[in-house]
Every structure is written in structure tokens, then in C-alpha cells.
Amino acid sequence: MQDMHEPSPEFTRFLEWQTRTTLRRGDRFADDRPASSRLPRLARIAALVLASLFAGAGAVVAAERIQESRELEVLLEQNRVRGELAARRVAAAKELEAAARRAYEMGSQSITSTFGATLRVAELEREAAHLELDRAELVGARREVDLRLSAPLVGTRDLVSEHLRVDAAYHARVLEVRETDEAFATAAYESGVVPRAELRRATRLADAVRLDVRRTEERLALRADFAVGRIEALDCERRDLVGGAEHRKRALESSAKHLRESLEEARIIESQGMGTGLVQPLEMELDLVEVESDLVELELELLR
């Protein structure tokens, strides 16, 4: 493949034609001076050719830089617009959360009804924080955002770790909500207010977030090892891929566990004639989870 900094074939052919024409014209009107006296003229022609070649290459580089600059401007403008929208969404979500809490304090709805509003605020604040870090990288590094664990620092800032800490803070907030929901569901189930399925739902959601917390902590530790030079870039990225697959494996195993519990309960309900059509959907869902788990296991074998 042709180097982007080399002149195009068309430009080179045109330059060769110009050189040959110039030489022919010089020979046509040349005097009878010896060849040694014509060397300066040939040297000037050669210098002109080289200058033209370098000018062509320089024009390519300049055009490339202009294109890169325009792409960066587009990325910065996109980031600005998305940042403004994110800030407005956060403000609107906080108003809804405050309204939900007021309704709870007035006794018109339960505390669990506020959980969705709280989670929405956390999600949008996380998005806004990531956009701010993206902008810092666009401005500081003058390139697209690089979220690999082996990405270089941007100046003196470790923006990859900062992104991961944003995720860690988000997961901590979500876990607080999910564990509160789990505690309420446990108390309600023990009081006979809700069925066991409601408790199982709350526990399943809390377990999923606990796994997310663990995964983020693992990635922060891996990034720290790379930053101090304990591991090389390729090994860092391979370990991150393995960690991601292991995280999916743990999540699927947790889902399978909860599905088996639900399936056992559904079979009891159907056997007692208290319901129908409960078992088959759960069996199908469990089969899909187990197949996916086998695929992730195969992926882990290939990565290791």
C-alpha cells in the first residue's frame, strides 16, 4: 500500500514529464561548452525536482493535519452538545426524585417507589461525569478517547482510572439502593406481605450489582499494575479480556441459580394445581442461560 506521505503516481509522472521537457529544451539550445560546464544547470534542475517532491509530500501532510483538526473539532462539538443535554437530564431527574420522596414522606407511596427515580439520577450523573472526562482527553491528547486499560496518561492525568472510579461510585450508589430494596423485600416476605418471588427478585438484582462492584475493583487493580510497570500492555489487555469473560460467567451462574429456585417453586405450584404454564418458560430461559455459560467457558479456554 502506498505511503500517505508519498506523492501520488500522477504527480510523479507529471514531474518526470516536466524534467524531461526541460532537459530536451536545454539540449536544443545548448552551446558547445564541455559537459563539466553544464553540471550547475543540471544540479539546479535536480534541486527543483527534489523541492517539488518534498512540496508534494508536505501538501499531503498538511491536508492530513487539516482533516485531523476538523475531526477533532467535530468530536469536541459533539461532546459539548451531549454534555449540555446530560446536565439538563440530571436536573430533570433530580426534580422527579425529589417529587417521589415528597410523595413518600406524605404517605402516598412506598419507599420502594422512589428507587427507580434515585437510580435514574445516578445513571445520568455517571454519564455526565464520563463526558467531562472525555472532553479532558479530547482537549489534552488531541485525539479520540482511549479507554483501554493500557492507554497512556493524558498529561499527568490517569483518565482511565478516573473513568473507572466514576463507575465504582455509580455501582456503590446502585448497590445501596438494591440492598435497601432487598432488606424491605426480606421484611415483607417474612411478614407474609409479599410472595417469595418478590424477595428472589430483589436478591437477584442486588447480586448482579455486587458482581459489577467486584468487576470494577478488578479493573482498577489491573490498571494500577500497568501504570507502575508490573505488567506489559498486551498482558494487561489479555487479562482484562479474561476478567470480562469471568465476570459474565459469574453473572450467568448467578442467574442460573435464581432461575433454578424459581423453577422448583413453579413445579410445586403446578403440581398442586395452583397454576399452569409457569414451568416451561422458566425451563427455556434456564436452557438459554446454560448454553450461554458454556460459550463463555469456551471463550475463557481460548483466552487462557
Tab-separated table of C-alpha atoms in Angstrom:
chain	number	residue	atom	x	y	z
A	1	MET	CA	0.000	0.000	0.000
A	2	GLN	CA	1.321	3.483	-0.890
A	3	ASP	CA	2.547	5.653	1.985
A	4	MET	CA	0.091	8.520	2.520
A	5	HIS	CA	3.046	10.938	2.751
A	6	GLU	CA	4.432	9.987	-0.675
A	7	PRO	CA	3.398	11.981	-3.780
A	8	SER	CA	0.746	10.357	-5.922
A	9	PRO	CA	1.759	8.447	-9.089
A	10	GLU	CA	0.050	11.111	-11.223
A	11	PHE	CA	2.088	13.866	-9.559
A	12	THR	CA	5.334	11.903	-10.049
A	13	ARG	CA	4.613	11.228	-13.739
A	14	PHE	CA	3.845	14.912	-14.319
A	15	LEU	CA	7.093	15.906	-12.615
A	16	GLU	CA	9.086	13.442	-14.738
A	17	TRP	CA	7.488	14.861	-17.888
A	18	GLN	CA	8.406	18.383	-16.816
A	19	THR	CA	12.004	17.345	-16.154
A	20	ARG	CA	12.394	15.568	-19.486
A	21	THR	CA	10.921	18.567	-21.337
A	22	THR	CA	13.260	20.955	-19.574
A	23	LEU	CA	16.289	18.824	-20.411
A	24	ARG	CA	15.291	18.486	-24.082
A	25	ARG	CA	14.842	22.258	-24.364
A	26	GLY	CA	18.227	22.773	-22.790
A	27	ASP	CA	19.892	20.347	-25.191
A	28	ARG	CA	18.206	22.005	-28.171
A	29	PHE	CA	19.604	25.446	-27.389
A	30	ALA	CA	22.838	24.315	-25.726
A	31	ASP	CA	26.182	25.671	-26.849
A	32	ASP	CA	29.333	23.635	-27.401
A	33	ARG	CA	30.553	24.051	-23.840
A	34	PRO	CA	32.013	20.884	-22.274
A	35	ALA	CA	29.802	18.672	-20.095
A	36	SER	CA	31.516	19.861	-16.926
A	37	SER	CA	30.289	23.395	-17.536
A	38	ARG	CA	26.692	22.156	-17.771
A	39	LEU	CA	26.754	20.495	-14.316
A	40	PRO	CA	25.494	23.538	-12.377
A	41	ARG	CA	22.467	23.731	-14.660
A	42	LEU	CA	21.709	20.024	-14.115
A	43	ALA	CA	22.180	20.430	-10.397
A	44	ARG	CA	19.625	23.260	-10.373
A	45	ILE	CA	17.155	21.070	-12.264
A	46	ALA	CA	17.697	18.189	-9.818
A	47	ALA	CA	17.183	20.544	-6.883
A	48	LEU	CA	13.947	21.758	-8.459
A	49	VAL	CA	12.754	18.168	-8.824
A	50	LEU	CA	13.556	17.340	-5.193
A	51	ALA	CA	11.935	20.535	-3.946
A	52	SER	CA	8.802	19.736	-5.913
A	53	LEU	CA	8.702	16.224	-4.485
A	54	PHE	CA	9.076	17.464	-0.923
A	55	ALA	CA	6.465	20.135	-1.556
A	56	GLY	CA	4.070	17.443	-2.729
A	57	ALA	CA	4.675	15.347	0.370
A	58	GLY	CA	4.315	18.427	2.565
A	59	ALA	CA	0.988	19.232	0.949
A	60	VAL	CA	-0.258	15.732	1.778
A	61	VAL	CA	0.847	16.081	5.405
A	62	ALA	CA	-0.760	19.498	5.691
A	63	ALA	CA	-4.036	18.229	4.237
A	64	GLU	CA	-3.942	15.308	6.647
A	65	ARG	CA	-3.437	17.611	9.620
A	66	ILE	CA	-6.283	19.827	8.483
A	67	GLN	CA	-8.533	16.762	8.266
A	68	GLU	CA	-7.476	15.593	11.748
A	69	SER	CA	-8.131	19.073	13.106
A	70	ARG	CA	-11.609	19.139	11.604
A	71	GLU	CA	-12.413	15.685	13.014
A	72	LEU	CA	-11.275	16.839	16.442
A	73	GLU	CA	-13.485	19.925	16.193
A	74	VAL	CA	-16.460	17.696	15.361
A	75	LEU	CA	-15.734	15.412	18.336
A	76	LEU	CA	-15.420	18.386	20.671
A	77	GLU	CA	-18.692	19.877	19.442
A	78	GLN	CA	-20.481	16.537	19.811
A	79	ASN	CA	-19.116	16.245	23.331
A	80	ARG	CA	-20.271	19.771	24.187
A	81	VAL	CA	-23.823	19.128	22.989
A	82	ARG	CA	-24.033	15.774	24.736
A	83	GLY	CA	-22.660	17.322	27.920
A	84	GLU	CA	-25.291	20.052	27.923
A	85	LEU	CA	-28.068	17.525	27.342
A	86	ALA	CA	-26.714	15.311	30.113
A	87	ALA	CA	-26.699	18.230	32.555
A	88	ARG	CA	-30.333	19.018	31.716
A	89	ARG	CA	-31.330	15.378	32.122
A	90	VAL	CA	-29.653	15.257	35.529
A	91	ALA	CA	-31.534	18.366	36.657
A	92	ALA	CA	-34.876	16.973	35.457
A	93	ALA	CA	-34.232	13.570	37.053
A	94	LYS	CA	-33.374	15.203	40.381
A	95	GLU	CA	-36.679	17.086	40.322
A	96	LEU	CA	-38.542	13.818	39.749
A	97	GLU	CA	-36.606	12.142	42.548
A	98	ALA	CA	-37.463	14.995	44.935
A	99	ALA	CA	-41.133	14.720	43.989
A	100	ALA	CA	-41.074	10.957	44.627
A	101	ARG	CA	-39.520	11.471	48.060
A	102	ARG	CA	-42.106	14.106	48.964
A	103	ALA	CA	-44.849	11.682	47.996
A	104	TYR	CA	-43.246	9.017	50.202
A	105	GLU	CA	-42.977	11.412	53.159
A	106	MET	CA	-46.673	12.310	52.742
A	107	GLY	CA	-47.532	8.621	52.819
A	108	SER	CA	-48.979	8.498	49.326
A	109	GLN	CA	-46.457	5.922	48.082
A	110	SER	CA	-43.910	3.457	49.448
A	111	ILE	CA	-40.163	3.987	49.738
A	112	THR	CA	-39.544	1.381	47.050
A	113	SER	CA	-41.333	3.606	44.532
A	114	THR	CA	-38.520	6.164	44.912
A	115	PHE	CA	-35.821	3.656	43.986
A	116	GLY	CA	-36.358	3.999	40.256
A	117	ALA	CA	-36.008	7.785	40.416
A	118	THR	CA	-32.842	7.518	42.512
A	119	LEU	CA	-31.278	5.015	40.121
A	120	ARG	CA	-32.096	7.262	37.164
A	121	VAL	CA	-30.275	10.188	38.789
A	122	ALA	CA	-27.239	8.001	39.467
A	123	GLU	CA	-27.194	6.732	35.881
A	124	LEU	CA	-27.380	10.216	34.358
A	125	GLU	CA	-24.770	11.665	36.707
A	126	ARG	CA	-22.453	8.850	35.726
A	127	GLU	CA	-22.977	9.668	32.042
A	128	ALA	CA	-22.284	13.366	32.650
A	129	ALA	CA	-19.085	12.580	34.575
A	130	HIS	CA	-17.803	10.340	31.754
A	131	LEU	CA	-18.488	13.084	29.209
A	132	GLU	CA	-16.435	15.570	31.250
A	133	LEU	CA	-13.521	13.140	31.316
A	134	ASP	CA	-13.915	12.517	27.573
A	135	ARG	CA	-13.620	16.248	26.939
A	136	ALA	CA	-10.496	16.468	29.066
A	137	GLU	CA	-8.912	13.765	26.902
A	138	LEU	CA	-10.008	15.328	23.613
A	139	VAL	CA	-8.509	18.665	24.632
A	140	GLY	CA	-5.416	17.295	26.351
A	141	ALA	CA	-4.440	14.485	23.994
A	142	ARG	CA	-5.849	15.938	20.744
A	143	ARG	CA	-7.195	12.517	19.734
A	144	GLU	CA	-10.196	10.268	20.200
A	145	VAL	CA	-10.920	8.909	23.664
A	146	ASP	CA	-8.938	5.766	24.533
A	147	LEU	CA	-10.498	3.686	27.337
A	148	ARG	CA	-8.170	0.689	27.134
A	149	LEU	CA	-6.575	-0.278	30.436
A	150	SER	CA	-3.208	0.120	28.704
A	151	ALA	CA	-3.974	3.608	27.361
A	152	PRO	CA	-1.314	6.271	28.040
A	153	LEU	CA	-1.689	9.112	30.507
A	154	VAL	CA	-3.076	12.406	29.255
A	155	GLY	CA	-0.501	14.853	30.531
A	156	THR	CA	-0.246	13.954	34.198
A	157	ARG	CA	-3.806	12.612	34.478
A	158	ASP	CA	-4.731	8.940	34.528
A	159	LEU	CA	-8.107	9.383	32.879
A	160	VAL	CA	-8.659	5.628	32.540
A	161	SER	CA	-8.547	5.257	36.327
A	162	GLU	CA	-10.763	8.312	36.703
A	163	HIS	CA	-13.363	6.718	34.419
A	164	LEU	CA	-13.203	3.520	36.468
A	165	ARG	CA	-13.649	5.456	39.718
A	166	VAL	CA	-16.751	7.083	38.243
A	167	ASP	CA	-18.090	3.586	37.554
A	168	ALA	CA	-17.142	2.450	41.059
A	169	ALA	CA	-19.033	5.359	42.632
A	170	TYR	CA	-22.056	4.622	40.447
A	171	HIS	CA	-22.100	0.922	41.357
A	172	ALA	CA	-21.782	1.815	45.051
A	173	ARG	CA	-24.870	4.042	44.822
A	174	VAL	CA	-26.839	1.416	42.913
A	175	LEU	CA	-25.825	-1.266	45.403
A	176	GLU	CA	-27.061	0.896	48.279
A	177	VAL	CA	-30.467	1.142	46.598
A	178	ARG	CA	-30.592	-2.556	45.724
A	179	GLU	CA	-29.619	-3.664	49.213
A	180	THR	CA	-32.244	-1.369	50.719
A	181	ASP	CA	-34.801	-2.907	48.358
A	182	GLU	CA	-33.597	-6.377	49.365
A	183	ALA	CA	-33.967	-5.540	53.069
A	184	PHE	CA	-37.531	-4.272	52.557
A	185	ALA	CA	-38.406	-7.343	50.490
A	186	THR	CA	-36.989	-9.649	53.168
A	187	ALA	CA	-39.040	-7.971	55.886
A	188	ALA	CA	-42.171	-8.006	53.730
A	189	TYR	CA	-41.734	-11.698	52.863
A	190	GLU	CA	-41.165	-12.691	56.474
A	191	SER	CA	-44.314	-10.781	57.415
A	192	GLY	CA	-46.281	-12.623	54.746
A	193	VAL	CA	-46.979	-9.437	52.783
A	194	VAL	CA	-45.237	-10.484	49.541
A	195	PRO	CA	-44.505	-13.899	47.969
A	196	ARG	CA	-41.042	-15.408	47.912
A	197	ALA	CA	-40.720	-14.486	44.230
A	198	GLU	CA	-40.578	-10.807	45.218
A	199	LEU	CA	-37.707	-11.483	47.634
A	200	ARG	CA	-35.929	-13.530	45.000
A	201	ARG	CA	-36.261	-10.660	42.507
A	202	ALA	CA	-34.714	-8.176	44.941
A	203	THR	CA	-31.876	-10.555	45.814
A	204	ARG	CA	-31.158	-11.277	42.146
A	205	LEU	CA	-30.832	-7.563	41.354
A	206	ALA	CA	-28.602	-6.960	44.373
A	207	ASP	CA	-26.376	-9.914	43.459
A	208	ALA	CA	-25.911	-8.539	39.941
A	209	VAL	CA	-24.695	-5.187	41.282
A	210	ARG	CA	-22.342	-6.899	43.740
A	211	LEU	CA	-20.727	-8.595	40.751
A	212	ASP	CA	-20.433	-5.234	38.964
A	213	VAL	CA	-18.686	-3.775	42.019
A	214	ARG	CA	-16.237	-6.669	42.042
A	215	ARG	CA	-15.506	-6.316	38.326
A	216	THR	CA	-14.776	-2.588	38.600
A	217	GLU	CA	-12.439	-3.182	41.540
A	218	GLU	CA	-10.580	-5.821	39.490
A	219	ARG	CA	-10.158	-3.419	36.575
A	220	LEU	CA	-8.886	-0.642	38.836
A	221	ALA	CA	-6.296	-3.012	40.293
A	222	LEU	CA	-5.253	-4.149	36.807
A	223	ARG	CA	-4.865	-0.565	35.628
A	224	ALA	CA	-2.751	0.225	38.700
A	225	ASP	CA	-0.447	-2.721	37.929
A	226	PHE	CA	0.030	-1.473	34.380
A	227	ALA	CA	0.588	2.124	35.459
A	228	VAL	CA	3.518	1.185	37.730
A	229	GLY	CA	5.018	-1.166	35.154
A	230	ARG	CA	4.227	-4.515	36.790
A	231	ILE	CA	2.640	-5.797	33.575
A	232	GLU	CA	3.059	-5.016	29.880
A	233	ALA	CA	0.332	-3.569	27.682
A	234	LEU	CA	-0.505	-6.807	25.839
A	235	ASP	CA	-0.694	-8.800	29.060
A	236	CYS	CA	-2.852	-6.080	30.610
A	237	GLU	CA	-5.356	-6.217	27.750
A	238	ARG	CA	-5.397	-10.031	27.751
A	239	ARG	CA	-6.079	-10.101	31.485
A	240	ASP	CA	-8.860	-7.567	31.017
A	241	LEU	CA	-10.492	-9.787	28.388
A	242	VAL	CA	-10.204	-12.788	30.698
A	243	GLY	CA	-11.645	-10.771	33.575
A	244	GLY	CA	-14.576	-9.660	31.432
A	245	ALA	CA	-15.346	-13.244	30.434
A	246	GLU	CA	-15.070	-14.401	34.054
A	247	HIS	CA	-17.461	-11.621	35.077
A	248	ARG	CA	-20.029	-12.765	32.508
A	249	LYS	CA	-19.566	-16.352	33.704
A	250	ARG	CA	-20.265	-15.358	37.303
A	251	ALA	CA	-23.314	-13.332	36.246
A	252	LEU	CA	-24.719	-16.257	34.257
A	253	GLU	CA	-24.131	-18.654	37.148
A	254	SER	CA	-25.992	-16.283	39.463
A	255	SER	CA	-28.900	-16.048	37.011
A	256	ALA	CA	-29.000	-19.826	36.666
A	257	LYS	CA	-29.119	-20.202	40.450
A	258	HIS	CA	-32.114	-17.874	40.774
A	259	LEU	CA	-33.856	-19.492	37.805
A	260	ARG	CA	-33.482	-22.962	39.320
A	261	GLU	CA	-35.051	-21.728	42.556
A	262	SER	CA	-37.937	-20.175	40.631
A	263	LEU	CA	-38.328	-23.324	38.557
A	264	GLU	CA	-38.523	-25.528	41.628
A	265	GLU	CA	-41.219	-23.310	43.109
A	266	ALA	CA	-43.141	-23.231	39.815
A	267	ARG	CA	-43.148	-27.031	39.633
A	268	ILE	CA	-44.584	-27.240	43.150
A	269	ILE	CA	-47.291	-24.718	42.288
A	270	GLU	CA	-48.279	-26.597	39.118
A	271	SER	CA	-48.231	-29.976	40.876
A	272	GLN	CA	-50.671	-28.626	43.450
A	273	GLY	CA	-52.963	-27.333	40.736
A	274	MET	CA	-52.481	-23.737	41.830
A	275	GLY	CA	-51.265	-22.534	38.433
A	276	THR	CA	-50.377	-23.559	34.885
A	277	GLY	CA	-47.846	-22.512	32.240
A	278	LEU	CA	-45.250	-21.495	34.820
A	279	VAL	CA	-42.655	-24.216	34.316
A	280	GLN	CA	-41.994	-24.226	30.559
A	281	PRO	CA	-40.911	-20.554	30.180
A	282	LEU	CA	-38.515	-20.924	33.109
A	283	GLU	CA	-37.086	-24.142	31.671
A	284	MET	CA	-36.469	-22.440	28.323
A	285	GLU	CA	-34.827	-19.435	29.972
A	286	LEU	CA	-32.601	-21.693	32.059
A	287	ASP	CA	-31.563	-23.646	28.955
A	288	LEU	CA	-30.540	-20.414	27.233
A	289	VAL	CA	-28.508	-19.281	30.242
A	290	GLU	CA	-26.721	-22.631	30.439
A	291	VAL	CA	-25.874	-22.538	26.716
A	292	GLU	CA	-24.515	-19.013	27.074
A	293	SER	CA	-22.494	-20.135	30.076
A	294	ASP	CA	-20.936	-22.946	28.027
A	295	LEU	CA	-19.974	-20.444	25.311
A	296	VAL	CA	-18.315	-18.160	27.845
A	297	GLU	CA	-16.410	-21.155	29.219
A	298	LEU	CA	-15.144	-21.864	25.702
A	299	GLU	CA	-14.102	-18.222	25.368
A	300	LEU	CA	-12.149	-18.483	28.620
A	301	GLU	CA	-10.317	-21.589	27.371
A	302	LEU	CA	-9.257	-19.704	24.242
A	303	LEU	CA	-8.112	-16.627	26.179
A	304	ARG	CA	-6.146	-18.541	28.743
